């Protein structure tokens, strides 16, 4: 758990730097390279180390073969290199030696880990350096980023880029993954390009007016699979032209149409897209992908190994969370216990341990469904009873035309919706998962994964502030109480409370009333014109 003093600085993850061993002369940038590595075989070595990991992670038979005769297994899989080249990747003893002395590890392992660190740094920069044109939306997005670092396991929070927009080009998904983290429904409609080209380009233009260059981080799926739309690539070309980047793709259908998958990768790379991802739903799919693409061709394609033989747990959100809950209820029933469903529903909180609640959501901004002409303002959160799919809906509306969408986004980016700044009448209260703890004279605001300290040397009113943050009190009431009881400056109290708000420590969830009335009515939009 990280701890820092009160600050509205960027996320605690920061840039991920290469270790001393990874900056050795035989390790060079590959993901962010400006020119080819000095060694022409550098990329090939990394690609085959990556393929070894994919095979070992996703194929139980390969893992068993490696235990029997690692070199024979590597050769049979068509992976270049020797067993010693990859030993820390499959031998726990060798891995511990690597951790103790990374510089002594095989070159292929060091180069692969440096490549992975580059990708992590890239995600961090996308998250932290992106600037949304609309200042209120930018501040709101920053608040969601910092909140997520306090609420989610670090590895989960660091993976989220908080894209400002995503577009669904279908209604539902044909794949039907049992573990879908956002509970996608069945495919029921497809938005074809030729019939909607003008409308699509107009939507992109409206989004660009609000988010500016940050729109380049947008992508064209959500609870959908890109390959369900036969015209997906055409939509991506327009996204590149208008928002400034060819969107990355995650598809679970690459192995069903390998020709299309290859053409998409070529088109994507030709337009400067750095990374794509194939979800792998079976060992057969992994085999087909590995047979169709060389290790070198897959260097800039991550494989999300989701099938039964793969190592690693599914994200506890969406359908997985629903199954986990049902399993817990069955176990409780078998033990003769009473499941307090009503208590859970009243609290609106997950009964799962916080460390297990997570999300696959990666948007802090607008999520549009073009089929239904619906737009929502959403942000990631730990999956819970209230938000089982791991994201919060702050506002929702339907639009009829690009001009209508423009007014909807104007309303969604109003100071009232975004809660940009706390006013004297704003209600302040810590998030339910944040505890105010006095450590000596210092006040610690302790969340599940991050603690913020208000040292008494800088905040002499800290002990008096602590109990006020656990009540539903207005900013004005808190400030006047601290002025009366400990002589705190009203301006200073306002400043500190707004800093806590910017750090995502205060409760800013949509209210229950908002949840039942998130649709922005046409009358409200007309009033805003």
Coordinates of C-alpha atoms in Angstrom, one line a residue:
X1 CA 0.0 0.0 0.0
X2 CA 1.5 3.3 -1.0
X3 CA 1.5 6.4 1.2
X4 CA 1.9 10.0 0.2
X5 CA 1.4 13.5 1.6
X6 CA -1.6 15.4 0.3
X7 CA -1.0 16.2 -3.3
X8 CA -2.8 16.4 -6.6
X9 CA 0.2 15.1 -8.5
X10 CA -0.1 12.4 -11.2
X11 CA -0.9 8.8 -10.4
X12 CA 1.5 7.1 -8.0
X13 CA 2.6 4.6 -10.6
X14 CA 4.7 7.1 -12.5
X15 CA 6.9 6.0 -15.3
X16 CA 8.2 2.5 -15.2
X17 CA 12.0 2.7 -15.6
X18 CA 14.3 -0.1 -16.7
X19 CA 16.4 -1.7 -14.0
X20 CA 20.2 -1.5 -14.1
X21 CA 20.5 -4.8 -15.8
X22 CA 17.9 -3.7 -18.5
X23 CA 20.0 -0.7 -19.4
X24 CA 23.0 -2.9 -20.2
X25 CA 24.7 -2.6 -23.6
X26 CA 22.8 -5.6 -25.0
X27 CA 19.4 -4.3 -24.1
X28 CA 17.8 -1.5 -26.2
X29 CA 14.4 0.2 -26.8
X30 CA 12.2 -1.9 -29.0
X31 CA 8.6 -0.7 -28.4
X32 CA 9.6 3.0 -28.5
X33 CA 12.5 2.6 -30.9
X34 CA 13.3 5.5 -33.3
X35 CA 15.6 3.3 -35.4
X36 CA 16.3 -0.4 -35.7
X37 CA 18.3 -2.0 -32.8
X38 CA 22.0 -2.4 -33.5
X39 CA 21.5 -6.2 -33.6
X40 CA 19.2 -7.1 -36.5
X41 CA 18.1 -10.3 -34.7
X42 CA 17.1 -8.3 -31.6
X43 CA 13.4 -8.3 -32.3
X44 CA 13.4 -11.9 -33.3
X45 CA 14.9 -12.9 -30.0
X46 CA 12.3 -11.0 -28.1
X47 CA 9.5 -12.4 -30.2
X48 CA 10.5 -16.0 -29.6
X49 CA 10.9 -15.3 -25.8
X50 CA 7.3 -13.9 -25.9
X51 CA 6.0 -16.9 -27.8
X52 CA 7.7 -19.2 -25.2
X53 CA 5.7 -17.4 -22.5
X54 CA 2.4 -17.7 -24.5
X55 CA 2.9 -21.4 -25.0
X56 CA 3.9 -22.0 -21.4
X57 CA 1.1 -19.9 -20.0
X58 CA -1.6 -21.3 -22.3
X59 CA -0.8 -25.0 -23.0
X60 CA -0.7 -27.6 -20.1
X61 CA 0.8 -30.2 -22.4
X62 CA 3.6 -27.8 -23.3
X63 CA 4.3 -27.1 -19.6
X64 CA 4.5 -30.9 -18.9
X65 CA 6.8 -31.4 -21.9
X66 CA 9.1 -28.6 -20.6
X67 CA 9.3 -30.3 -17.2
X68 CA 10.3 -33.6 -19.0
X69 CA 12.7 -32.2 -21.5
X70 CA 12.7 -28.5 -22.0
X71 CA 14.9 -28.4 -25.1
X72 CA 12.8 -31.0 -26.9
X73 CA 9.6 -29.1 -26.0
X74 CA 11.0 -25.8 -27.3
X75 CA 12.2 -27.4 -30.6
X76 CA 8.9 -29.1 -31.1
X77 CA 7.0 -25.8 -30.7
X78 CA 9.2 -24.1 -33.3
X79 CA 10.6 -21.7 -30.8
X80 CA 14.2 -20.5 -31.5
X81 CA 16.7 -20.7 -28.7
X82 CA 17.8 -23.0 -26.0
X83 CA 16.3 -24.1 -22.7
X84 CA 18.9 -22.1 -20.9
X85 CA 17.8 -18.9 -22.8
X86 CA 14.4 -19.1 -21.2
X87 CA 15.1 -21.0 -17.9
X88 CA 14.0 -18.2 -15.5
X89 CA 10.6 -18.1 -17.3
X90 CA 9.8 -21.7 -16.3
X91 CA 12.2 -22.7 -13.5
X92 CA 11.2 -21.2 -10.1
X93 CA 14.8 -21.5 -8.8
X94 CA 16.2 -19.7 -11.8
X95 CA 13.6 -17.0 -11.4
X96 CA 14.6 -16.4 -7.8
X97 CA 18.2 -16.1 -9.0
X98 CA 17.0 -13.6 -11.6
X99 CA 15.3 -11.5 -8.9
X100 CA 18.5 -11.6 -6.8
X101 CA 20.8 -10.7 -9.7
X102 CA 18.9 -9.6 -12.9
X103 CA 22.1 -8.8 -14.7
X104 CA 23.2 -12.5 -14.6
X105 CA 20.0 -13.7 -16.4
X106 CA 20.0 -14.9 -20.0
X107 CA 19.9 -12.1 -22.5
X108 CA 16.6 -13.2 -24.1
X109 CA 14.9 -12.9 -20.7
X110 CA 16.3 -9.5 -20.0
X111 CA 15.3 -8.2 -23.4
X112 CA 11.7 -9.6 -23.1
X113 CA 11.3 -8.0 -19.6
X114 CA 12.6 -4.7 -20.9
X115 CA 10.1 -4.9 -23.8
X116 CA 7.3 -5.5 -21.4
X117 CA 8.5 -2.6 -19.2
X118 CA 8.4 -0.4 -22.3
X119 CA 4.7 -1.3 -22.9
X120 CA 3.9 -0.6 -19.3
X121 CA 5.6 2.8 -19.5
X122 CA 3.6 3.5 -22.7
X123 CA 0.3 2.7 -20.9
X124 CA 1.4 4.9 -18.0
X125 CA 2.1 7.8 -20.3
X126 CA -1.2 7.4 -22.1
X127 CA -2.9 7.6 -18.8
X128 CA -0.9 10.4 -17.2
X129 CA 0.1 12.7 -20.0
X130 CA -3.1 12.7 -22.1
X131 CA -4.8 16.1 -21.9
X132 CA -8.5 16.5 -22.7
X133 CA -9.4 19.8 -24.3
X134 CA -12.4 20.4 -22.0
X135 CA -10.8 21.6 -18.7
X136 CA -13.7 20.3 -16.5
X137 CA -13.6 16.8 -18.2
X138 CA -9.9 16.8 -17.9
X139 CA -10.0 17.4 -14.2
X140 CA -12.8 14.9 -13.8
X141 CA -10.8 12.2 -15.6
X142 CA -7.7 12.9 -13.4
X143 CA -9.9 12.5 -10.3
X144 CA -11.1 9.1 -11.6
X145 CA -7.5 8.0 -12.3
X146 CA -6.4 8.8 -8.7
X147 CA -9.6 7.2 -7.2
X148 CA -8.8 4.0 -9.1
X149 CA -5.3 3.9 -7.7
X150 CA -6.8 4.0 -4.2
X151 CA -9.6 1.5 -4.9
X152 CA -8.1 -1.1 -7.2
X153 CA -5.2 -3.5 -6.9
X154 CA -2.1 -1.8 -8.2
X155 CA -1.6 -4.1 -11.1
X156 CA -5.2 -3.6 -12.2
X157 CA -5.1 0.2 -11.8
X158 CA -1.8 0.4 -13.7
X159 CA -3.3 -1.4 -16.7
X160 CA -6.2 1.1 -17.1
X161 CA -5.5 3.9 -19.6
X162 CA -8.7 5.8 -18.9
X163 CA -9.6 6.4 -22.6
X164 CA -11.8 9.4 -23.0
X165 CA -14.2 7.8 -25.4
X166 CA -15.2 4.4 -26.9
X167 CA -17.7 3.6 -29.6
X168 CA -19.9 0.5 -30.0
X169 CA -20.6 -0.4 -33.7
X170 CA -23.1 -3.2 -32.8
X171 CA -25.6 -4.0 -30.2
X172 CA -24.4 -7.0 -28.2
X173 CA -21.7 -9.5 -29.0
X174 CA -21.8 -12.9 -30.9
X175 CA -19.0 -14.4 -28.9
X176 CA -20.8 -14.9 -25.6
X177 CA -17.8 -15.4 -23.3
X178 CA -19.0 -16.8 -19.9
X179 CA -16.4 -14.6 -18.2
X180 CA -17.3 -11.3 -19.9
X181 CA -16.3 -8.6 -17.4
X182 CA -19.0 -6.2 -18.6
X183 CA -21.9 -8.7 -19.1
X184 CA -22.3 -8.1 -22.9
X185 CA -25.7 -9.2 -24.3
X186 CA -26.3 -11.2 -27.4
X187 CA -25.6 -9.7 -30.8
X188 CA -28.8 -8.2 -32.1
X189 CA -27.9 -5.4 -34.5
X190 CA -25.0 -4.2 -36.6
X191 CA -24.3 -0.6 -37.7
X192 CA -23.2 -0.7 -41.3
X193 CA -20.7 1.8 -42.7
X194 CA -22.3 2.7 -46.1
X195 CA -25.7 3.5 -44.5
X196 CA -24.2 5.6 -41.7
X197 CA -20.9 7.0 -43.0
X198 CA -22.0 10.7 -42.7
X199 CA -23.5 10.2 -39.3
X200 CA -20.4 8.4 -38.1
X201 CA -18.1 11.1 -39.3
X202 CA -20.3 13.8 -37.7
X203 CA -20.2 11.9 -34.4
X204 CA -16.4 11.9 -34.5
X205 CA -16.3 15.6 -35.3
X206 CA -18.6 16.3 -32.3
X207 CA -16.4 14.2 -30.0
X208 CA -13.3 15.9 -31.2
X209 CA -14.8 19.3 -30.3
X210 CA -15.0 18.2 -26.7
X211 CA -11.9 16.0 -26.1
X212 CA -9.5 17.4 -28.8
X213 CA -6.3 15.5 -29.5
X214 CA -7.1 13.1 -26.6
X215 CA -9.6 11.5 -28.9
X216 CA -6.7 9.6 -30.4
X217 CA -6.9 7.2 -27.5
X218 CA -10.5 6.2 -28.4
X219 CA -11.4 2.8 -29.7
X220 CA -14.3 1.1 -31.5
X221 CA -15.7 -1.6 -29.2
X222 CA -17.0 -2.0 -25.7
X223 CA -19.6 -4.8 -25.0
X224 CA -19.0 -5.8 -28.6
X225 CA -16.4 -7.7 -30.7
X226 CA -15.0 -5.6 -33.5
X227 CA -15.2 -8.5 -36.0
X228 CA -19.0 -8.7 -35.6
X229 CA -19.1 -5.6 -37.8
X230 CA -18.0 -6.4 -41.4
X231 CA -17.1 -2.7 -41.9
X232 CA -15.0 -2.3 -38.7
X233 CA -11.9 -1.4 -40.6
X234 CA -13.7 1.4 -42.5
X235 CA -14.8 2.9 -39.2
X236 CA -11.2 2.7 -37.9
X237 CA -9.9 4.6 -41.0
X238 CA -12.3 7.5 -40.2
X239 CA -11.3 7.4 -36.6
X240 CA -7.7 7.8 -37.7
X241 CA -8.5 10.7 -40.1
X242 CA -10.7 12.7 -37.7
X243 CA -9.4 11.8 -34.1
X244 CA -5.8 11.4 -35.1
X245 CA -5.0 7.7 -34.5
X246 CA -6.0 4.3 -35.8
X247 CA -7.7 2.7 -32.7
X248 CA -6.2 -0.4 -31.2
X249 CA -8.2 -3.6 -31.5
X250 CA -9.1 -6.4 -29.1
X251 CA -11.0 -9.3 -30.7
X252 CA -11.9 -12.8 -29.6
X253 CA -12.5 -13.8 -33.2
X254 CA -9.1 -13.6 -34.8
X255 CA -8.8 -17.4 -35.1
X256 CA -12.1 -17.6 -36.9
X257 CA -11.0 -15.4 -39.8
X258 CA -7.2 -15.5 -39.9
X259 CA -7.1 -13.7 -43.2
X260 CA -9.1 -10.8 -41.9
X261 CA -7.0 -10.8 -38.7
X262 CA -3.8 -10.5 -40.8
X263 CA -5.2 -7.7 -43.0
X264 CA -6.3 -5.8 -39.9
X265 CA -2.8 -6.1 -38.3
X266 CA -1.2 -4.9 -41.6
X267 CA -3.7 -2.0 -41.9
X268 CA -3.3 -1.1 -38.2
X269 CA 0.5 -1.0 -38.3
X270 CA 0.5 0.9 -41.6
X271 CA -1.5 3.6 -39.8
X272 CA 0.8 3.8 -36.8
X273 CA -1.1 1.7 -34.2
X274 CA 1.4 0.4 -31.8
X275 CA -0.3 -2.6 -30.2
X276 CA -3.3 -4.9 -30.7
X277 CA -4.7 -7.8 -28.7
X278 CA -6.3 -11.2 -29.5
X279 CA -8.4 -12.9 -26.8
X280 CA -7.8 -16.6 -26.9
X281 CA -10.8 -18.7 -25.8
X282 CA -9.5 -22.2 -26.4
X283 CA -6.3 -24.2 -26.8
X284 CA -7.4 -24.8 -30.4
X285 CA -7.6 -21.0 -31.0
X286 CA -4.1 -20.6 -29.6
X287 CA -2.8 -23.4 -31.9
X288 CA -4.4 -21.8 -34.9
X289 CA -3.0 -18.3 -34.2
X290 CA 0.5 -19.7 -33.6
X291 CA 0.3 -21.7 -36.8
X292 CA -0.9 -18.8 -38.9
X293 CA 1.4 -16.1 -37.5
X294 CA 5.2 -16.3 -36.9
X295 CA 6.5 -15.1 -33.6
X296 CA 7.9 -12.1 -35.3
X297 CA 4.5 -11.2 -36.8
X298 CA 2.9 -11.4 -33.3
X299 CA 5.5 -9.2 -31.5
X300 CA 3.1 -6.3 -31.3
X301 CA 0.0 -8.3 -30.6
X302 CA -0.7 -9.3 -27.0
X303 CA -2.5 -12.6 -26.4
X304 CA -5.1 -12.5 -23.6
X305 CA -5.2 -16.2 -22.8
X306 CA -8.7 -16.8 -21.4
X307 CA -9.1 -20.5 -22.0
X308 CA -9.4 -23.3 -19.4
X309 CA -5.7 -24.5 -19.7
X310 CA -4.3 -21.0 -19.3
X311 CA -2.7 -19.9 -16.0
X312 CA -4.2 -16.9 -14.2
X313 CA -7.5 -15.9 -12.7
X314 CA -10.4 -14.2 -14.5
X315 CA -11.3 -10.6 -13.5
X316 CA -14.0 -10.7 -10.8
X317 CA -16.4 -8.4 -12.6
X318 CA -19.5 -8.9 -14.8
X319 CA -20.4 -12.5 -15.5
X320 CA -17.5 -13.8 -13.4
X321 CA -18.6 -11.8 -10.4
X322 CA -22.2 -13.1 -10.8
X323 CA -20.9 -16.7 -10.9
X324 CA -18.7 -16.1 -7.8
X325 CA -21.6 -14.7 -5.9
X326 CA -23.9 -17.6 -6.8
X327 CA -21.2 -20.0 -5.7
X328 CA -20.8 -18.2 -2.4
X329 CA -24.6 -18.3 -1.8
X330 CA -24.7 -22.1 -2.6
X331 CA -21.9 -22.8 -0.1
X332 CA -23.6 -20.7 2.5
X333 CA -26.9 -22.5 1.9
X334 CA -25.2 -25.9 2.1
X335 CA -23.8 -24.8 5.5
X336 CA -27.2 -23.8 6.7
X337 CA -26.3 -20.1 6.8
X338 CA -28.5 -17.2 5.9
X339 CA -27.4 -15.1 3.0
X340 CA -28.0 -11.4 3.9
X341 CA -29.0 -10.4 0.4
X342 CA -31.2 -7.5 1.6
X343 CA -28.3 -6.0 3.6
X344 CA -26.0 -6.1 0.5
X345 CA -28.7 -4.5 -1.6
X346 CA -29.3 -1.8 0.9
X347 CA -25.6 -1.0 1.2
X348 CA -25.0 -1.2 -2.5
X349 CA -21.5 -2.7 -1.8
X350 CA -19.8 -5.9 -2.8
X351 CA -19.5 -8.6 -0.1
X352 CA -16.3 -9.8 -1.8
X353 CA -13.0 -8.8 -0.3
X354 CA -11.8 -5.5 -1.7
X355 CA -8.6 -7.1 -2.9
X356 CA -10.6 -9.4 -5.2
X357 CA -13.0 -6.8 -6.6
X358 CA -11.6 -5.5 -9.9
X359 CA -12.6 -4.3 -13.4
X360 CA -11.8 -4.6 -17.1
X361 CA -13.3 -1.2 -17.8
X362 CA -10.8 1.3 -19.2
X363 CA -12.8 4.4 -20.1
X364 CA -13.2 7.5 -18.1
X365 CA -15.3 9.5 -20.4
X366 CA -17.9 8.9 -23.1
X367 CA -19.2 5.5 -24.1
X368 CA -21.4 5.7 -27.2
X369 CA -23.5 3.0 -28.8
X370 CA -24.1 4.0 -32.4
X371 CA -27.0 1.5 -33.0
X372 CA -29.0 2.9 -30.1
X373 CA -27.8 6.5 -30.3
X374 CA -27.0 6.3 -26.6
X375 CA -24.1 8.0 -24.8
X376 CA -23.0 7.5 -21.2
X377 CA -20.4 9.2 -19.1
X378 CA -18.6 6.3 -17.3
X379 CA -15.6 5.6 -15.1
X380 CA -14.0 2.4 -13.9
X381 CA -14.6 1.1 -10.3
X382 CA -14.3 -2.1 -8.4
X383 CA -17.2 -4.4 -9.3
X384 CA -19.9 -4.3 -6.7
X385 CA -23.6 -5.0 -6.1
X386 CA -24.4 -1.5 -7.5
X387 CA -21.8 -1.6 -10.3
X388 CA -21.5 -5.3 -11.1
X389 CA -19.7 -4.7 -14.4
X390 CA -16.9 -2.6 -12.9
X391 CA -17.8 0.8 -14.1
X392 CA -20.0 3.7 -12.8
X393 CA -22.6 5.5 -15.0
X394 CA -22.5 9.2 -14.1
X395 CA -24.9 10.3 -16.8
X396 CA -26.8 8.8 -19.7
X397 CA -28.8 10.1 -22.6
X398 CA -30.1 9.3 -26.1
X399 CA -29.5 11.7 -29.0
X400 CA -31.2 12.0 -32.4
X401 CA -28.6 13.9 -34.5
X402 CA -25.1 15.3 -34.3
X403 CA -26.4 18.6 -33.1
X404 CA -28.4 16.8 -30.4
X405 CA -25.3 14.9 -29.4
X406 CA -23.4 18.2 -29.1
X407 CA -25.9 19.5 -26.6
X408 CA -25.9 16.2 -24.7
X409 CA -22.1 16.3 -24.3
X410 CA -22.4 20.0 -23.3
X411 CA -24.8 19.0 -20.5
X412 CA -22.6 16.0 -19.5
X413 CA -19.6 18.3 -19.2
X414 CA -21.3 20.9 -17.1
X415 CA -19.7 21.7 -13.7
X416 CA -22.8 20.2 -12.0
X417 CA -22.5 16.8 -13.7
X418 CA -18.7 16.6 -13.4
X419 CA -18.6 18.0 -9.9
X420 CA -15.5 20.0 -11.0
X421 CA -15.1 22.0 -7.8
X422 CA -16.6 21.9 -4.4
X423 CA -18.7 24.9 -3.6
X424 CA -19.8 26.1 -0.1
X425 CA -23.0 24.1 -0.4
X426 CA -21.3 20.9 -1.6
X427 CA -21.7 17.9 0.7
X428 CA -18.3 16.3 1.6
X429 CA -17.8 12.8 2.9
X430 CA -15.0 10.3 2.6
X431 CA -15.6 7.3 0.2
X432 CA -17.0 4.4 2.1
X433 CA -13.7 2.5 1.6
X434 CA -11.6 5.3 3.1
X435 CA -10.9 5.5 6.8
X436 CA -9.8 8.5 8.7
X437 CA -7.1 7.3 11.2
X438 CA -5.1 9.5 13.6
X439 CA -1.4 8.4 13.9
X440 CA -0.1 10.6 16.6
X441 CA -1.2 14.1 15.6
X442 CA -1.2 13.2 11.8
X443 CA -4.3 12.3 10.0
X444 CA -4.1 9.3 7.6
X445 CA -6.8 8.8 5.0
X446 CA -6.4 5.1 4.4
X447 CA -8.0 3.4 1.4
X448 CA -7.6 -0.2 0.4
X449 CA -4.5 0.4 -1.7
X450 CA -3.3 3.9 -1.0
X451 CA -2.9 6.1 2.1
X452 CA -2.8 9.9 2.0
X453 CA -1.2 11.7 5.0
X454 CA -2.1 15.1 6.4
X455 CA 0.8 15.8 8.7
X456 CA 0.0 18.1 11.7
X457 CA 3.0 20.3 10.8
X458 CA 1.1 21.5 7.7
X459 CA -2.5 20.8 8.8
X460 CA -2.8 21.7 12.5
X461 CA -6.6 21.2 12.3
X462 CA -6.2 17.6 11.2
X463 CA -7.6 15.9 14.3
X464 CA -10.7 18.2 14.3
X465 CA -11.2 17.5 10.6
X466 CA -11.2 13.7 10.8
X467 CA -14.7 13.2 12.4
X468 CA -16.2 15.9 10.1
X469 CA -15.2 13.8 7.0
X470 CA -17.3 10.9 8.1
X471 CA -20.5 12.9 8.2
X472 CA -22.7 14.3 5.4
X473 CA -21.7 17.9 6.0
X474 CA -21.4 20.8 3.6
X475 CA -18.1 22.5 2.8
X476 CA -19.4 25.6 4.5
X477 CA -20.3 23.7 7.7
X478 CA -16.9 22.0 7.9
X479 CA -15.0 25.2 7.3
X480 CA -17.0 27.2 9.9
X481 CA -16.7 24.4 12.5
X482 CA -12.9 24.3 12.0
X483 CA -12.7 28.1 12.2
X484 CA -14.7 28.2 15.4
X485 CA -13.0 25.2 17.1
X486 CA -9.4 25.5 16.1
X487 CA -9.1 28.8 14.3
X488 CA -8.5 27.3 10.8
X489 CA -8.6 29.7 7.9
X490 CA -11.7 29.4 5.8
X491 CA -9.7 29.7 2.6
X492 CA -7.3 27.0 3.7
X493 CA -10.1 24.6 4.6
X494 CA -11.8 25.1 1.2
X495 CA -8.4 24.5 -0.5
X496 CA -7.7 21.3 1.4
X497 CA -11.2 19.9 0.8
X498 CA -11.0 20.6 -2.9
X499 CA -7.6 18.8 -2.9
X500 CA -9.1 15.8 -1.2
X501 CA -11.9 15.9 -3.9
X502 CA -9.3 16.1 -6.7
X503 CA -7.5 13.1 -5.3
X504 CA -10.7 11.0 -5.5
X505 CA -10.9 10.5 -1.7
X506 CA -14.3 12.0 -1.3
X507 CA -17.5 10.2 -2.2
X508 CA -18.5 11.4 -5.7
X509 CA -20.6 8.4 -6.8
X510 CA -23.8 9.2 -8.7
X511 CA -26.5 9.4 -6.1
X512 CA -29.4 6.8 -6.1
X513 CA -31.7 9.5 -7.4
X514 CA -29.2 10.2 -10.2
X515 CA -29.0 6.5 -11.0
X516 CA -32.7 6.2 -11.6
X517 CA -32.8 9.4 -13.7
X518 CA -29.5 9.5 -15.6
X519 CA -31.2 10.2 -18.9
X520 CA -30.8 13.8 -19.8
X521 CA -34.3 14.9 -21.1
X522 CA -34.8 16.8 -24.3
X523 CA -36.3 19.6 -22.3
X524 CA -33.1 19.9 -20.3
X525 CA -31.1 19.9 -23.5
X526 CA -33.3 22.6 -25.0
X527 CA -32.8 24.7 -21.9
X528 CA -29.0 24.4 -22.3
X529 CA -29.1 25.7 -26.0

